[in-house]
mmCIF file of C-alpha atoms in Angstrom:
data_model
loop_
_atom_site.group_PDB
_atom_site.id
_atom_site.type_symbol
_atom_site.label_atom_id
_atom_site.label_comp_id
_atom_site.label_asym_id
_atom_site.label_seq_id
_atom_site.Cartn_x
_atom_site.Cartn_y
_atom_site.Cartn_z
ATOM 1 C CA UNK A 1 0.034 0.077 0.057
ATOM 2 C CA UNK A 2 1.554 3.208 -0.869
ATOM 3 C CA UNK A 3 0.638 6.733 -2.004
ATOM 4 C CA UNK A 4 2.348 6.300 -5.497
ATOM 5 C CA UNK A 5 1.755 3.334 -7.730
ATOM 6 C CA UNK A 6 4.974 1.241 -7.412
ATOM 7 C CA UNK A 7 6.685 0.170 -10.804
ATOM 8 C CA UNK A 8 5.143 -2.944 -11.913
ATOM 9 C CA UNK A 9 2.010 -2.822 -9.908
ATOM 10 C CA UNK A 10 -1.448 -1.716 -10.891
ATOM 11 C CA UNK A 11 -4.787 -0.930 -9.049
ATOM 12 C CA UNK A 12 -6.714 -4.053 -10.282
ATOM 13 C CA UNK A 13 -6.507 -7.134 -8.485
ATOM 14 C CA UNK A 14 -8.711 -9.807 -10.810
ATOM 15 C CA UNK A 15 -5.542 -11.590 -12.504
ATOM 16 C CA UNK A 16 -5.998 -15.287 -11.657
ATOM 17 C CA UNK A 17 -2.536 -16.140 -13.185
ATOM 18 C CA UNK A 18 -0.127 -13.124 -12.619
ATOM 19 C CA UNK A 19 2.353 -15.468 -14.402
ATOM 20 C CA UNK A 20 0.584 -15.464 -17.578
ATOM 21 C CA UNK A 21 -0.152 -12.403 -19.432
ATOM 22 C CA UNK A 22 -2.435 -14.213 -21.697
ATOM 23 C CA UNK A 23 -4.813 -14.734 -18.564
ATOM 24 C CA UNK A 24 -6.392 -12.135 -17.342
ATOM 25 C CA UNK A 25 -10.337 -11.026 -16.990
ATOM 26 C CA UNK A 26 -10.034 -9.210 -20.401
ATOM 27 C CA UNK A 27 -8.610 -12.178 -21.866
ATOM 28 C CA UNK A 28 -10.542 -14.296 -24.619
ATOM 29 C CA UNK A 29 -11.452 -17.550 -23.435
ATOM 30 C CA UNK A 30 -9.934 -20.274 -25.522
ATOM 31 C CA UNK A 31 -11.318 -23.776 -25.789
ATOM 32 C CA UNK A 32 -8.488 -26.173 -24.572
ATOM 33 C CA UNK A 33 -10.312 -27.966 -21.980
ATOM 34 C CA UNK A 34 -7.825 -26.688 -19.244
ATOM 35 C CA UNK A 35 -7.288 -22.978 -19.004
ATOM 36 C CA UNK A 36 -9.704 -20.462 -17.364
ATOM 37 C CA UNK A 37 -8.192 -18.115 -19.355
ATOM 38 C CA UNK A 38 -10.691 -14.853 -18.625
ATOM 39 C CA UNK A 39 -10.209 -15.795 -14.885
ATOM 40 C CA UNK A 40 -14.169 -16.138 -14.345
ATOM 41 C CA UNK A 41 -13.777 -19.352 -12.561
ATOM 42 C CA UNK A 42 -14.695 -21.303 -15.503
ATOM 43 C CA UNK A 43 -12.813 -23.418 -18.274
ATOM 44 C CA UNK A 44 -14.111 -23.280 -21.732
ATOM 45 C CA UNK A 45 -17.251 -21.473 -21.393
ATOM 46 C CA UNK A 46 -19.081 -20.204 -24.188
ATOM 47 C CA UNK A 47 -16.357 -21.302 -26.453
ATOM 48 C CA UNK A 48 -17.210 -25.000 -26.860
ATOM 49 C CA UNK A 49 -18.834 -26.888 -29.841
ATOM 50 C CA UNK A 50 -22.038 -29.261 -29.539
ATOM 51 C CA UNK A 51 -21.319 -32.598 -30.721
ATOM 52 C CA UNK A 52 -23.895 -35.175 -31.482
ATOM 53 C CA UNK A 53 -23.460 -39.125 -30.832
ATOM 54 C CA UNK A 54 -22.987 -41.098 -33.935
ATOM 55 C CA UNK A 55 -23.827 -44.382 -32.328
ATOM 56 C CA UNK A 56 -24.255 -46.441 -35.991
ATOM 57 C CA UNK A 57 -21.135 -44.634 -37.148
ATOM 58 C CA UNK A 58 -22.810 -43.484 -40.464
ATOM 59 C CA UNK A 59 -21.438 -40.170 -40.188
ATOM 60 C CA UNK A 60 -24.449 -38.657 -38.888
ATOM 61 C CA UNK A 61 -25.457 -37.811 -35.227
ATOM 62 C CA UNK A 62 -28.966 -37.853 -33.050
ATOM 63 C CA UNK A 63 -30.086 -34.560 -31.664
ATOM 64 C CA UNK A 64 -30.956 -37.008 -28.659
ATOM 65 C CA UNK A 65 -27.560 -37.125 -27.251
ATOM 66 C CA UNK A 66 -25.710 -34.085 -27.435
ATOM 67 C CA UNK A 67 -22.146 -32.917 -25.906
ATOM 68 C CA UNK A 68 -20.026 -30.056 -25.544
ATOM 69 C CA UNK A 69 -16.446 -30.309 -26.279
ATOM 70 C CA UNK A 70 -13.672 -28.159 -28.049
ATOM 71 C CA UNK A 71 -13.163 -31.252 -30.571
ATOM 72 C CA UNK A 72 -15.288 -34.084 -31.838
ATOM 73 C CA UNK A 73 -15.285 -36.659 -29.308
ATOM 74 C CA UNK A 74 -15.013 -40.310 -30.358
ATOM 75 C CA UNK A 75 -18.229 -41.602 -31.619
ATOM 76 C CA UNK A 76 -19.734 -37.955 -31.974
ATOM 77 C CA UNK A 77 -20.347 -35.785 -35.099
ATOM 78 C CA UNK A 78 -21.111 -32.224 -35.623
ATOM 79 C CA UNK A 79 -24.669 -32.746 -37.126
ATOM 80 C CA UNK A 80 -28.046 -34.034 -36.242
ATOM 81 C CA UNK A 81 -29.288 -35.306 -39.598
ATOM 82 C CA UNK A 82 -29.425 -39.044 -38.425
ATOM 83 C CA UNK A 83 -33.255 -40.163 -38.213
ATOM 84 C CA UNK A 84 -32.182 -43.548 -36.955
ATOM 85 C CA UNK A 85 -28.868 -43.562 -35.032
ATOM 86 C CA UNK A 86 -29.246 -47.367 -34.669
ATOM 87 C CA UNK A 87 -29.095 -48.428 -38.258
ATOM 88 C CA UNK A 88 -26.187 -47.469 -40.265
ATOM 89 C CA UNK A 89 -27.984 -47.407 -43.359
ATOM 90 C CA UNK A 90 -30.416 -45.147 -42.406
ATOM 91 C CA UNK A 91 -29.194 -41.343 -42.708
ATOM 92 C CA UNK A 92 -29.887 -38.279 -44.414
ATOM 93 C CA UNK A 93 -29.101 -38.898 -48.045
ATOM 94 C CA UNK A 94 -29.129 -42.332 -48.029
ATOM 95 C CA UNK A 95 -30.781 -44.355 -50.884
ATOM 96 C CA UNK A 96 -34.475 -44.898 -50.022
ATOM 97 C CA UNK A 97 -35.599 -48.558 -50.669
ATOM 98 C CA UNK A 98 -38.805 -50.109 -50.456
ATOM 99 C CA UNK A 99 -38.335 -51.891 -46.639
ATOM 100 C CA UNK A 100 -40.830 -50.197 -44.492
ATOM 101 C CA UNK A 101 -38.015 -47.758 -43.428
ATOM 102 C CA UNK A 102 -37.226 -43.748 -43.785
ATOM 103 C CA UNK A 103 -33.880 -44.737 -45.218
ATOM 104 C CA UNK A 104 -32.960 -41.054 -46.422
ATOM 105 C CA UNK A 105 -34.441 -39.132 -43.383
ATOM 106 C CA UNK A 106 -36.773 -37.316 -45.396
ATOM 107 C CA UNK A 107 -39.890 -38.066 -43.336
ATOM 108 C CA UNK A 108 -41.222 -40.053 -45.831
ATOM 109 C CA UNK A 109 -41.232 -44.089 -46.027
ATOM 110 C CA UNK A 110 -40.661 -46.105 -49.146
ATOM 111 C CA UNK A 111 -41.768 -43.109 -51.636
ATOM 112 C CA UNK A 112 -41.715 -43.382 -55.232
ATOM 113 C CA UNK A 113 -38.100 -42.501 -55.840
ATOM 114 C CA UNK A 114 -37.003 -45.274 -53.708
ATOM 115 C CA UNK A 115 -34.140 -47.350 -55.964
ATOM 116 C CA UNK A 116 -36.180 -50.465 -55.931
ATOM 117 C CA UNK A 117 -39.612 -48.804 -56.400
ATOM 118 C CA UNK A 118 -41.556 -50.593 -59.300
ATOM 119 C CA UNK A 119 -43.595 -49.282 -61.948
ATOM 120 C CA UNK A 120 -47.125 -50.889 -61.906
ATOM 121 C CA UNK A 121 -49.723 -51.022 -64.791
ATOM 122 C CA UNK A 122 -53.590 -50.424 -64.737
ATOM 123 C CA UNK A 123 -55.184 -53.793 -64.926
ATOM 124 C CA UNK A 124 -59.123 -52.641 -65.712
ATOM 125 C CA UNK A 125 -60.321 -55.766 -67.177
ATOM 126 C CA UNK A 126 -58.519 -57.981 -64.338
ATOM 127 C CA UNK A 127 -57.123 -60.283 -66.654
ATOM 128 C CA UNK A 128 -53.708 -59.901 -65.061
ATOM 129 C CA UNK A 129 -52.079 -58.128 -67.789
ATOM 130 C CA UNK A 130 -51.465 -54.192 -67.625
ATOM 131 C CA UNK A 131 -52.051 -51.061 -69.817
ATOM 132 C CA UNK A 132 -48.522 -49.823 -70.492
ATOM 133 C CA UNK A 133 -49.938 -46.224 -71.111
ATOM 134 C CA UNK A 134 -51.181 -46.117 -67.548
ATOM 135 C CA UNK A 135 -48.278 -46.442 -65.136
ATOM 136 C CA UNK A 136 -47.709 -45.555 -61.179
ATOM 137 C CA UNK A 137 -44.212 -46.087 -59.474
ATOM 138 C CA UNK A 138 -44.847 -47.349 -55.936
ATOM 139 C CA UNK A 139 -43.082 -49.840 -53.620
ATOM 140 C CA UNK A 140 -46.089 -51.479 -53.036
ATOM 141 C CA UNK A 141 -48.792 -52.665 -55.562
ATOM 142 C CA UNK A 142 -51.744 -50.547 -56.001
ATOM 143 C CA UNK A 143 -55.217 -52.111 -56.104
ATOM 144 C CA UNK A 144 -56.018 -52.877 -59.941
ATOM 145 C CA UNK A 145 -52.350 -52.570 -61.102
ATOM 146 C CA UNK A 146 -50.196 -55.108 -62.346
ATOM 147 C CA UNK A 147 -46.301 -55.556 -62.921
ATOM 148 C CA UNK A 148 -47.053 -56.539 -66.571
ATOM 149 C CA UNK A 149 -47.451 -53.888 -69.106
ATOM 150 C CA UNK A 150 -48.045 -55.909 -72.316
ATOM 151 C CA UNK A 151 -52.051 -55.752 -72.562
ATOM 152 C CA UNK A 152 -52.970 -54.227 -76.061
ATOM 153 C CA UNK A 153 -56.715 -53.810 -74.764
ATOM 154 C CA UNK A 154 -57.195 -53.291 -70.796
ATOM 155 C CA UNK A 155 -61.036 -53.023 -71.540
ATOM 156 C CA UNK A 156 -61.444 -56.615 -72.571
ATOM 157 C CA UNK A 157 -60.400 -59.212 -70.490
ATOM 158 C CA UNK A 158 -60.128 -61.878 -73.339
ATOM 159 C CA UNK A 159 -57.584 -59.859 -75.035
ATOM 160 C CA UNK A 160 -54.111 -60.092 -73.516
ATOM 161 C CA UNK A 161 -50.668 -61.871 -74.463
ATOM 162 C CA UNK A 162 -51.740 -65.146 -72.677
ATOM 163 C CA UNK A 163 -54.992 -65.423 -74.669
ATOM 164 C CA UNK A 164 -55.454 -67.818 -77.570
ATOM 165 C CA UNK A 165 -55.389 -66.351 -80.996
ATOM 166 C CA UNK A 166 -58.740 -67.420 -82.966
ATOM 167 C CA UNK A 167 -59.688 -66.871 -86.687
ATOM 168 C CA UNK A 168 -62.009 -63.854 -86.863
ATOM 169 C CA UNK A 169 -60.343 -61.588 -89.041
ATOM 170 C CA UNK A 170 -60.651 -58.749 -86.792
ATOM 171 C CA UNK A 171 -58.811 -59.113 -83.443
ATOM 172 C CA UNK A 172 -55.528 -59.708 -81.973
ATOM 173 C CA UNK A 173 -56.321 -61.575 -79.262
ATOM 174 C CA UNK A 174 -52.902 -62.486 -77.976
ATOM 175 C CA UNK A 175 -51.374 -58.801 -78.515
ATOM 176 C CA UNK A 176 -48.653 -59.896 -80.668
ATOM 177 C CA UNK A 177 -49.451 -57.338 -83.114
ATOM 178 C CA UNK A 178 -50.763 -59.815 -85.840
ATOM 179 C CA UNK A 179 -54.427 -60.584 -86.725
ATOM 180 C CA UNK A 180 -55.069 -64.187 -87.345
ATOM 181 C CA UNK A 181 -51.756 -65.876 -87.428
ATOM 182 C CA UNK A 182 -51.029 -69.188 -88.180
ATOM 183 C CA UNK A 183 -50.748 -70.252 -84.582
ATOM 184 C CA UNK A 184 -54.518 -69.247 -83.955
ATOM 185 C CA UNK A 185 -56.121 -72.232 -82.317
ATOM 186 C CA UNK A 186 -58.583 -72.752 -84.784
ATOM 187 C CA UNK A 187 -56.427 -72.277 -87.758
ATOM 188 C CA UNK A 188 -56.546 -74.747 -90.618
ATOM 189 C CA UNK A 189 -54.045 -76.937 -92.276
ATOM 190 C CA UNK A 190 -54.038 -76.116 -96.245
ATOM 191 C CA UNK A 191 -52.525 -77.993 -98.902
ATOM 192 C CA UNK A 192 -50.859 -77.052 -102.242
ATOM 193 C CA UNK A 193 -52.963 -77.558 -105.223
ATOM 194 C CA UNK A 194 -50.264 -76.998 -107.888
ATOM 195 C CA UNK A 195 -52.253 -78.452 -110.579
ATOM 196 C CA UNK A 196 -55.405 -76.493 -109.624
ATOM 197 C CA UNK A 197 -57.651 -79.611 -109.408
ATOM 198 C CA UNK A 198 -59.088 -78.613 -106.208
ATOM 199 C CA UNK A 199 -57.293 -81.417 -104.616
ATOM 200 C CA UNK A 200 -54.052 -80.767 -102.447
ATOM 201 C CA UNK A 201 -50.696 -82.391 -101.868
ATOM 202 C CA UNK A 202 -50.487 -83.954 -98.434
ATOM 203 C CA UNK A 203 -46.628 -83.418 -98.608
ATOM 204 C CA UNK A 204 -46.844 -79.657 -98.899
ATOM 205 C CA UNK A 205 -48.958 -77.756 -96.252
ATOM 206 C CA UNK A 206 -49.426 -74.597 -94.564
ATOM 207 C CA UNK A 207 -51.226 -73.708 -91.159
ATOM 208 C CA UNK A 208 -53.176 -70.533 -91.494
ATOM 209 C CA UNK A 209 -56.569 -68.965 -90.847
ATOM 210 C CA UNK A 210 -57.569 -68.753 -94.474
ATOM 211 C CA UNK A 211 -56.508 -70.605 -97.569
ATOM 212 C CA UNK A 212 -53.331 -69.120 -99.194
ATOM 213 C CA UNK A 213 -53.439 -68.435 -102.917
ATOM 214 C CA UNK A 214 -52.689 -72.091 -104.486
ATOM 215 C CA UNK A 215 -53.806 -73.922 -101.493
ATOM 216 C CA UNK A 216 -56.852 -75.898 -100.606
ATOM 217 C CA UNK A 217 -58.337 -77.744 -97.517
ATOM 218 C CA UNK A 218 -58.222 -80.930 -99.468
ATOM 219 C CA UNK A 219 -55.127 -83.334 -98.950
ATOM 220 C CA UNK A 220 -56.003 -86.466 -101.299
ATOM 221 C CA UNK A 221 -54.159 -85.560 -104.456
ATOM 222 C CA UNK A 222 -51.817 -88.361 -105.254
ATOM 223 C CA UNK A 223 -50.323 -86.282 -108.073
ATOM 224 C CA UNK A 224 -50.273 -82.536 -107.844
ATOM 225 C CA UNK A 225 -48.516 -82.098 -111.051
ATOM 226 C CA UNK A 226 -51.422 -83.373 -113.168
ATOM 227 C CA UNK A 227 -54.698 -81.752 -113.132
ATOM 228 C CA UNK A 228 -56.433 -84.846 -114.686
ATOM 229 C CA UNK A 229 -55.582 -86.851 -111.516
ATOM 230 C CA UNK A 230 -57.464 -86.284 -108.395
ATOM 231 C CA UNK A 231 -59.902 -88.280 -106.310
ATOM 232 C CA UNK A 232 -62.679 -87.240 -108.512
ATOM 233 C CA UNK A 233 -61.207 -88.151 -111.782
ATOM 234 C CA UNK A 234 -62.358 -90.873 -113.640
ATOM 235 C CA UNK A 235 -59.954 -94.014 -113.835
ATOM 236 C CA UNK A 236 -58.854 -95.117 -117.320
ATOM 237 C CA UNK A 237 -56.343 -97.722 -118.712
ATOM 238 C CA UNK A 238 -53.249 -95.289 -119.071
ATOM 239 C CA UNK A 239 -50.705 -96.465 -116.426
ATOM 240 C CA UNK A 240 -51.679 -93.843 -114.109
ATOM 241 C CA UNK A 241 -53.634 -94.040 -110.799
ATOM 242 C CA UNK A 242 -56.330 -91.448 -112.059
ATOM 243 C CA UNK A 243 -58.762 -91.331 -108.940
ATOM 244 C CA UNK A 244 -56.044 -91.780 -106.298
ATOM 245 C CA UNK A 245 -57.325 -94.818 -104.789
ATOM 246 C CA UNK A 246 -53.845 -96.498 -104.827
ATOM 247 C CA UNK A 247 -54.692 -98.737 -107.879
ATOM 248 C CA UNK A 248 -53.367 -98.363 -111.123
ATOM 249 C CA UNK A 249 -55.556 -99.371 -114.038
ATOM 250 C CA UNK A 250 -57.667 -101.515 -111.911
ATOM 251 C CA UNK A 251 -60.314 -103.433 -113.372
ATOM 252 C CA UNK A 252 -63.116 -101.025 -112.950
ATOM 253 C CA UNK A 253 -61.327 -98.598 -115.078
ATOM 254 C CA UNK A 254 -64.042 -97.185 -117.687
ATOM 255 C CA UNK A 255 -62.206 -98.260 -120.665
ATOM 256 C CA UNK A 256 -61.173 -101.848 -118.935
ATOM 257 C CA UNK A 257 -61.979 -104.713 -121.346
ATOM 258 C CA UNK A 258 -63.856 -107.627 -120.335
ATOM 259 C CA UNK A 259 -61.260 -110.841 -120.930
ATOM 260 C CA UNK A 260 -62.790 -114.523 -120.899
ATOM 261 C CA UNK A 261 -61.011 -117.715 -119.741
ATOM 262 C CA UNK A 262 -59.648 -120.117 -122.263
ATOM 263 C CA UNK A 263 -59.290 -122.791 -119.720
ATOM 264 C CA UNK A 264 -58.796 -125.404 -122.572
ATOM 265 C CA UNK A 265 -56.353 -123.548 -124.588
ATOM 266 C CA UNK A 266 -58.416 -123.600 -127.844
ATOM 267 C CA UNK A 267 -58.322 -119.980 -128.636
ATOM 268 C CA UNK A 268 -61.822 -119.339 -127.581
ATOM 269 C CA UNK A 269 -63.185 -117.977 -124.221
ATOM 270 C CA UNK A 270 -65.660 -118.991 -121.625
ATOM 271 C CA UNK A 271 -68.299 -116.437 -121.371
ATOM 272 C CA UNK A 272 -69.180 -117.626 -118.069
ATOM 273 C CA UNK A 273 -65.866 -117.003 -116.606
ATOM 274 C CA UNK A 274 -64.673 -113.557 -117.148
ATOM 275 C CA UNK A 275 -62.750 -110.629 -115.771
ATOM 276 C CA UNK A 276 -62.519 -106.904 -116.431
ATOM 277 C CA UNK A 277 -58.781 -105.721 -116.955
ATOM 278 C CA UNK A 278 -56.983 -103.044 -118.683
ATOM 279 C CA UNK A 279 -54.201 -105.676 -119.877
ATOM 280 C CA UNK A 280 -54.882 -109.132 -120.844
ATOM 281 C CA UNK A 281 -54.556 -111.465 -118.210
ATOM 282 C CA UNK A 282 -52.549 -114.712 -118.747
ATOM 283 C CA UNK A 283 -55.184 -117.434 -120.122
ATOM 284 C CA UNK A 284 -57.858 -115.055 -120.930
ATOM 285 C CA UNK A 285 -58.959 -113.838 -124.326
ATOM 286 C CA UNK A 286 -61.048 -110.968 -125.656
ATOM 287 C CA UNK A 287 -63.341 -114.015 -127.532
ATOM 288 C CA UNK A 288 -66.293 -115.407 -125.494
ATOM 289 C CA UNK A 289 -67.492 -117.836 -128.110
ATOM 290 C CA UNK A 290 -66.459 -121.147 -126.405
ATOM 291 C CA UNK A 291 -69.255 -123.141 -125.522
ATOM 292 C CA UNK A 292 -67.392 -125.774 -123.717
ATOM 293 C CA UNK A 293 -64.561 -124.438 -121.821
ATOM 294 C CA UNK A 294 -63.023 -127.693 -120.851
ATOM 295 C CA UNK A 295 -62.690 -129.506 -124.099
ATOM 296 C CA UNK A 296 -60.206 -127.742 -126.655
ATOM 297 C CA UNK A 297 -61.926 -129.962 -129.370
ATOM 298 C CA UNK A 298 -65.208 -127.849 -129.234
ATOM 299 C CA UNK A 299 -65.055 -124.059 -129.972
ATOM 300 C CA UNK A 300 -66.764 -121.948 -132.894
ATOM 301 C CA UNK A 301 -65.486 -123.201 -136.079
ATOM 302 C CA UNK A 302 -64.758 -126.698 -135.092
ATOM 303 C CA UNK A 303 -65.612 -129.895 -137.239
ATOM 304 C CA UNK A 304 -69.053 -131.153 -136.241
ATOM 305 C CA UNK A 305 -69.201 -134.817 -135.560
ATOM 306 C CA UNK A 306 -71.993 -136.828 -134.724
ATOM 307 C CA UNK A 307 -71.215 -137.364 -131.091
ATOM 308 C CA UNK A 308 -73.829 -135.766 -128.946
ATOM 309 C CA UNK A 309 -71.647 -132.560 -128.658
ATOM 310 C CA UNK A 310 -72.219 -129.283 -130.321
ATOM 311 C CA UNK A 311 -68.577 -129.437 -131.422
ATOM 312 C CA UNK A 312 -68.559 -125.977 -133.443
ATOM 313 C CA UNK A 313 -70.784 -124.197 -130.828
ATOM 314 C CA UNK A 314 -73.500 -123.152 -133.040
ATOM 315 C CA UNK A 315 -75.983 -123.945 -130.724
ATOM 316 C CA UNK A 316 -76.944 -127.260 -132.504
ATOM 317 C CA UNK A 317 -75.484 -130.697 -131.595
ATOM 318 C CA UNK A 318 -75.317 -133.231 -134.311
ATOM 319 C CA UNK A 319 -76.323 -131.274 -137.145
ATOM 320 C CA UNK A 320 -76.591 -132.636 -140.622
ATOM 321 C CA UNK A 321 -73.563 -130.970 -141.515
ATOM 322 C CA UNK A 322 -71.587 -132.992 -139.207
ATOM 323 C CA UNK A 323 -68.124 -134.457 -141.031
ATOM 324 C CA UNK A 324 -69.440 -138.143 -140.477
ATOM 325 C CA UNK A 325 -73.287 -137.368 -140.729
ATOM 326 C CA UNK A 326 -74.853 -140.222 -142.776
ATOM 327 C CA UNK A 327 -77.337 -140.307 -145.901
ATOM 328 C CA UNK A 328 -80.471 -141.687 -145.315
ATOM 329 C CA UNK A 329 -83.297 -142.235 -147.894
ATOM 330 C CA UNK A 330 -87.271 -141.982 -147.715
ATOM 331 C CA UNK A 331 -89.346 -145.102 -147.345
ATOM 332 C CA UNK A 332 -92.636 -143.878 -147.876
ATOM 333 C CA UNK A 333 -93.874 -147.352 -148.411
ATOM 334 C CA UNK A 334 -92.399 -148.583 -145.135
ATOM 335 C CA UNK A 335 -90.859 -151.643 -146.686
ATOM 336 C CA UNK A 336 -87.401 -150.926 -145.239
ATOM 337 C CA UNK A 337 -85.965 -149.731 -148.431
ATOM 338 C CA UNK A 338 -85.271 -146.177 -149.394
ATOM 339 C CA UNK A 339 -85.908 -144.349 -152.232
ATOM 340 C CA UNK A 340 -82.482 -143.294 -153.637
ATOM 341 C CA UNK A 341 -84.139 -140.173 -155.027
ATOM 342 C CA UNK A 342 -85.233 -138.688 -152.026
ATOM 343 C CA UNK A 343 -82.375 -138.467 -149.364
ATOM 344 C CA UNK A 344 -81.391 -136.449 -146.508
ATOM 345 C CA UNK A 345 -78.154 -136.281 -144.275
ATOM 346 C CA UNK A 346 -78.319 -136.716 -140.653
ATOM 347 C CA UNK A 347 -76.646 -138.060 -137.896
ATOM 348 C CA UNK A 348 -79.254 -140.061 -136.810
ATOM 349 C CA UNK A 349 -81.990 -141.933 -138.689
ATOM 350 C CA UNK A 350 -84.870 -139.596 -139.449
ATOM 351 C CA UNK A 351 -88.355 -140.737 -139.022
ATOM 352 C CA UNK A 352 -89.543 -142.316 -142.380
ATOM 353 C CA UNK A 353 -85.857 -142.691 -143.608
ATOM 354 C CA UNK A 354 -83.529 -145.877 -143.950
ATOM 355 C CA UNK A 355 -80.074 -146.254 -144.811
ATOM 356 C CA UNK A 356 -81.134 -148.454 -147.844
ATOM 357 C CA UNK A 357 -81.348 -147.017 -151.153
ATOM 358 C CA UNK A 358 -82.503 -149.904 -153.278
ATOM 359 C CA UNK A 359 -86.229 -148.971 -153.690
ATOM 360 C CA UNK A 360 -87.338 -148.526 -157.224
ATOM 361 C CA UNK A 361 -90.734 -147.869 -156.248
ATOM 362 C CA UNK A 362 -91.366 -146.327 -153.130
ATOM 363 C CA UNK A 363 -94.894 -145.822 -153.419
ATOM 364 C CA UNK A 364 -95.575 -149.672 -153.297
ATOM 365 C CA UNK A 365 -94.431 -151.827 -150.667
ATOM 366 C CA UNK A 366 -94.492 -155.268 -152.790
ATOM 367 C CA UNK A 367 -91.854 -153.771 -155.451
ATOM 368 C CA UNK A 368 -89.045 -154.681 -153.127
ATOM 369 C CA UNK A 369 -90.023 -158.362 -153.036
ATOM 370 C CA UNK A 370 -87.691 -161.319 -154.490
ATOM 371 C CA UNK A 371 -90.778 -163.498 -155.115
ATOM 372 C CA UNK A 372 -88.777 -166.153 -156.922
ATOM 373 C CA UNK A 373 -86.255 -166.102 -154.468
ATOM 374 C CA UNK A 374 -83.582 -165.392 -156.732
ATOM 375 C CA UNK A 375 -81.933 -162.728 -154.515
ATOM 376 C CA UNK A 376 -82.816 -160.340 -157.007
ATOM 377 C CA UNK A 377 -85.858 -157.675 -156.558
ATOM 378 C CA UNK A 378 -87.563 -156.002 -159.325
ATOM 379 C CA UNK A 379 -85.662 -153.054 -158.425
ATOM 380 C CA UNK A 380 -82.631 -154.829 -159.668
ATOM 381 C CA UNK A 381 -84.212 -155.329 -163.137
ATOM 382 C CA UNK A 382 -85.123 -159.079 -162.280
ATOM 383 C CA UNK A 383 -87.280 -159.524 -165.464
ATOM 384 C CA UNK A 384 -89.126 -162.736 -164.288
ATOM 385 C CA UNK A 385 -89.776 -162.595 -160.396
ATOM 386 C CA UNK A 386 -91.557 -165.867 -160.608
ATOM 387 C CA UNK A 387 -88.759 -167.821 -162.221
ATOM 388 C CA UNK A 388 -85.811 -167.706 -160.181
ATOM 389 C CA UNK A 389 -83.744 -168.726 -163.136
ATOM 390 C CA UNK A 390 -84.191 -165.629 -164.755
ATOM 391 C CA UNK A 391 -82.385 -162.497 -163.722
ATOM 392 C CA UNK A 392 -79.664 -160.223 -164.688
ATOM 393 C CA UNK A 393 -76.639 -161.981 -165.589
ATOM 394 C CA UNK A 394 -78.121 -165.685 -165.738
ATOM 395 C CA UNK A 395 -76.631 -168.121 -168.227
ATOM 396 C CA UNK A 396 -78.685 -167.897 -171.158
ATOM 397 C CA UNK A 397 -79.995 -171.146 -172.337
#
């Protein structure tokens, strides 16, 4: 205590560390965690920073757990951006995903901008196929929306990519961009008709709703290069299967000939045994005039004999023109002697005829008697039939 100020003394007495000029009531508090620079009895007051716990180590802190410090304590950060400090995948700026969490801490859960949000398409006709022109991006499937976007008519449940195409000439039932394609369930098989005979070739076909040019529904043509050959054609003898029945030149061909069996090999056919054919069968002939198919000596033109057989097939048996027919003479007077001037040729003795031709008077039965028993009848110029010594050639006395 003095009247005058001693050197290195001042009237103030508030310095709390007179050994350090930087520590005094007028000094600025420095955040060092050690020194009370402004001598107010507090260390680091009003100069610390508030830090926030980052329990999930995602670089963002929770406002619910602050601390004051001069520098960042371990496990703390200088922000309060984390909305879930127990989940490292949840923080401000994280990618939102469809998981029922507010991943990006924007207060909205599973919003449309979630990285795995899907686009859903309106399914107004409830056929499980959606309309690509009416979409909605969400994490969860909205009512009446589906993930598919391939429906070409969302007003008709029968029209969608899973529907069966039918041949109607109007609608693309299966949404493939084509109407009535060959895969339609009721598409028909058409066959090439190259020869334009209305019958198709089974080996060349196309499946389609409508017949392509040059194709028909029929598949029965056996030669599609010949317009005259088809199941409707008439079979003729030409070396072709005209009517496609599998047979070439059958016996039913319109110009097939009738052939007759020549069983006895006499060159004449049996009218009772025949067959139709385009070509002459073995042992068959075009002739049908044999009246005995089992006797080679009996045929038209054969020599007729008196044998009880119609040798020449003229319908008459043992006619008088037979080669061995006999001459018979009329016996008008019934004396068993015939008139040499009245004869007939026959295989058998006609009634009123005899083989003898020695009657000189066929009107009188006695004329033929040998009255004198000289073995000469009057017809033999017996000049005296009462004297057996008188006759032609007798000894003259």
